[in-house]
Amino acid sequence: MKKAELVAAIAAQTELSKKDAEKALNAFTEVVTAEMKKGEKVQIVGFGTFEVSERAEREGRNPQTGETMVIKASKTPKFKPGKALKDEVNA
């Protein structure tokens, strides 16, 4: 499902216009992104948790040359589905 399809589905389910549904979706993604940039997690009970995972610095290899290189430490977004979402998907 692409963003336009998601907006259309939200609009149909909530009886909002597509324009308002897109504003709501954009606001949701902006708030989640802003909180994760601050290092906070966003928990939606029954759906899941968006959080930041930290990766330590590690040694890797350049696949073209085989030369070892250092991969810098980084942060990556992570989503953990909630129990209700898992149960619904597996039903």
XYZ file of N, CA and C in Angstrom:
273
model
N 0.850 -1.170 0.000
C 0.000 0.000 0.000
C 0.896 1.233 0.000
N 0.639 2.135 -0.919
C 1.396 3.367 -1.007
C 0.693 4.456 -0.208
N 1.379 5.577 -0.021
C 0.839 6.663 0.799
C -0.520 7.138 0.283
N -0.661 7.316 -1.015
C -1.934 7.793 -1.582
C -3.062 6.810 -1.284
N -2.758 5.509 -1.360
C -3.769 4.491 -1.050
C -4.122 4.505 0.432
N -3.118 4.719 1.285
C -3.365 4.810 2.722
C -4.232 6.022 3.042
N -3.939 7.155 2.426
C -4.737 8.366 2.630
C -6.178 8.120 2.208
N -6.379 7.477 1.069
C -7.730 7.184 0.589
C -8.473 6.257 1.548
N -7.770 5.250 2.086
C -8.391 4.316 3.030
C -8.763 5.018 4.332
N -7.886 5.891 4.816
C -8.181 6.648 6.045
C -9.374 7.563 5.812
N -9.403 8.223 4.651
C -10.514 9.121 4.323
C -11.837 8.362 4.281
N -11.825 7.193 3.681
C -13.049 6.392 3.587
C -13.510 5.911 4.960
N -12.573 5.494 5.800
C -12.920 4.952 7.115
C -13.409 6.034 8.073
N -12.842 7.223 7.988
C -13.161 8.287 8.948
C -14.148 9.318 8.407
N -14.523 9.188 7.145
C -15.411 10.139 6.475
C -14.813 11.548 6.433
N -13.477 11.615 6.421
C -12.777 12.889 6.221
C -12.506 13.057 4.737
N -12.194 14.282 4.339
C -11.766 14.476 2.954
C -10.356 13.902 2.816
N -9.942 13.622 1.591
C -8.588 13.102 1.379
C -7.555 14.115 1.839
N -7.856 15.392 1.662
C -6.938 16.451 2.071
C -6.744 16.436 3.592
N -7.850 16.299 4.345
C -7.761 16.253 5.804
C -7.092 14.969 6.285
N -7.383 13.862 5.607
C -6.759 12.585 5.978
C -5.252 12.650 5.752
N -4.831 13.291 4.660
C -3.398 13.431 4.396
C -2.742 14.333 5.437
N -3.429 15.398 5.854
C -2.900 16.269 6.912
C -2.715 15.488 8.205
N -3.689 14.652 8.541
C -3.609 13.849 9.770
C -2.453 12.859 9.691
N -2.303 12.199 8.551
C -1.213 11.235 8.383
C 0.140 11.930 8.449
N 0.266 13.075 7.788
C 1.518 13.836 7.829
C 1.833 14.297 9.244
N 0.816 14.745 9.976
C 1.027 15.184 11.361
C 1.513 14.012 12.212
N 0.914 12.842 12.021
C 1.324 11.650 12.775
C 2.795 11.324 12.513
N 3.192 11.281 11.247
C 4.574 10.929 10.929
C 5.550 11.995 11.430
N 5.159 13.263 11.369
C 6.024 14.337 11.860
C 6.213 14.249 13.367
N 5.141 13.971 14.106
C 5.238 13.873 15.569
C 6.089 12.671 15.964
N 5.863 11.531 15.329
C 6.648 10.331 15.637
C 8.121 10.577 15.325
N 8.399 11.190 14.187
C 9.782 11.487 13.802
C 10.438 12.434 14.793
N 9.737 13.488 15.186
C 10.290 14.469 16.131
C 10.600 13.822 17.482
N 9.703 12.983 17.963
C 9.939 12.312 19.246
C 11.122 11.358 19.165
N 11.234 10.634 18.055
C 12.345 9.698 17.904
C 13.668 10.438 17.762
N 13.660 11.612 17.131
C 14.887 12.411 17.036
C 15.357 12.828 18.421
N 14.417 13.038 19.339
C 14.758 13.406 20.716
C 15.172 12.185 21.542
N 15.063 10.993 20.958
C 15.430 9.776 21.670
C 14.275 9.170 22.445
N 13.083 9.720 22.290
C 11.900 9.212 22.987
C 11.273 8.076 22.191
N 10.441 7.284 22.865
C 9.705 6.263 22.136
C 8.228 6.641 22.119
N 7.532 6.190 21.091
C 6.113 6.463 20.930
C 5.390 5.128 21.009
N 4.541 4.992 22.024
C 3.852 3.726 22.258
C 2.362 3.912 22.008
N 1.814 3.099 21.111
C 0.387 3.101 20.821
C -0.131 1.741 21.300
N -0.846 1.750 22.412
C -1.300 0.505 23.031
C -2.152 -0.281 22.035
N -1.832 -1.546 21.891
C -2.548 -2.422 20.984
C -1.979 -2.421 19.573
N -1.207 -1.408 19.214
C -0.636 -1.345 17.870
C 0.848 -1.648 17.899
N 1.622 -0.861 18.669
C 3.050 -1.115 18.745
C 3.816 0.077 19.267
N 5.138 -0.051 19.251
C 6.025 0.974 19.785
C 7.076 1.342 18.744
N 7.217 2.643 18.515
C 8.275 3.176 17.670
C 9.380 3.636 18.600
N 10.609 3.181 18.369
C 11.709 3.588 19.228
C 13.014 3.635 18.441
N 14.032 4.203 19.081
C 15.341 4.329 18.461
C 16.257 3.260 19.035
N 16.943 2.560 18.151
C 17.895 1.538 18.565
C 19.292 2.046 18.218
N 20.232 1.870 19.126
C 21.599 2.330 18.882
C 22.472 1.166 18.448
N 23.229 1.390 17.385
C 24.161 0.384 16.892
C 25.568 0.815 17.271
N 26.327 -0.088 17.806
C 27.699 0.211 18.207
C 28.608 0.267 16.974
N 29.735 0.921 17.142
C 30.742 0.936 16.075
C 31.252 -0.494 15.894
N 31.466 -0.869 14.644
C 31.925 -2.236 14.394
C 32.825 -2.271 13.169
N 33.469 -3.391 13.014
C 34.376 -3.559 11.880
C 33.651 -4.339 10.789
N 33.792 -3.881 9.556
C 33.174 -4.557 8.425
C 34.172 -4.689 7.292
N 33.718 -5.189 6.162
C 34.588 -5.356 5.002
C 33.947 -4.688 3.790
N 34.793 -4.066 2.988
C 34.349 -3.509 1.724
C 34.138 -4.686 0.777
N 32.916 -4.893 0.270
C 32.670 -6.070 -0.565
C 33.430 -6.061 -1.895
N 33.809 -4.889 -2.375
C 34.526 -4.826 -3.660
C 36.000 -5.165 -3.500
N 36.616 -4.674 -2.403
C 38.058 -4.871 -2.242
C 38.411 -5.890 -1.175
N 37.489 -6.199 -0.296
C 37.781 -7.110 0.802
C 38.517 -6.434 1.942
N 38.789 -5.147 1.795
C 39.524 -4.380 2.799
C 38.644 -4.150 4.045
N 39.258 -4.294 5.229
C 38.490 -4.040 6.450
C 38.312 -2.541 6.636
N 37.159 -2.182 7.231
C 36.857 -0.780 7.475
C 36.022 -0.663 8.734
N 36.000 0.517 9.311
C 35.222 0.752 10.518
C 33.873 1.339 10.123
N 32.813 0.720 10.615
C 31.460 1.233 10.392
C 31.090 2.017 11.645
N 30.794 3.298 11.468
C 30.520 4.183 12.600
C 29.272 3.761 13.358
N 29.234 4.131 14.626
C 28.044 3.908 15.446
C 26.907 4.738 14.851
N 25.686 4.231 14.958
C 24.547 4.954 14.409
C 23.278 4.631 15.188
N 22.256 5.422 14.930
C 20.938 5.184 15.504
C 20.014 4.781 14.371
N 19.099 3.867 14.647
C 18.169 3.419 13.629
C 16.766 3.319 14.221
N 15.748 3.724 13.465
C 14.378 3.598 13.960
C 13.958 2.125 13.974
N 13.116 1.800 14.943
C 12.688 0.420 15.106
C 11.209 0.417 15.487
N 10.472 -0.561 15.006
C 9.066 -0.725 15.361
C 8.866 -2.100 15.956
N 8.261 -2.146 17.147
C 7.921 -3.422 17.773
C 6.406 -3.520 17.803
N 5.815 -4.483 17.100
C 4.364 -4.606 17.092
C 3.825 -5.023 18.459
N 2.635 -4.526 18.793
C 1.974 -4.883 20.041
C 1.273 -6.224 19.920
N 0.859 -6.759 21.048
C 0.221 -8.072 21.087
C -1.064 -8.100 20.265
N -1.883 -7.063 20.389
C -3.152 -7.037 19.650
C -2.911 -7.051 18.144
N -1.914 -6.320 17.664
C -1.595 -6.309 16.231
C -1.092 -7.674 15.789
N -0.215 -8.286 16.586
C 0.286 -9.631 16.245
C -0.854 -10.628 16.160
N -1.753 -10.574 17.162
C -2.885 -11.511 17.194
C -3.788 -11.317 15.983
N -4.036 -10.057 15.604
C -4.903 -9.760 14.465
C -4.289 -10.260 13.162
N -2.989 -10.059 12.997
C -2.302 -10.495 11.774
C -2.297 -12.026 11.685
N -2.149 -12.691 12.812
C -2.067 -14.151 12.830
C -3.420 -14.841 12.877
N -4.516 -14.075 12.970
C -5.856 -14.680 13.068
C -6.311 -15.223 11.729
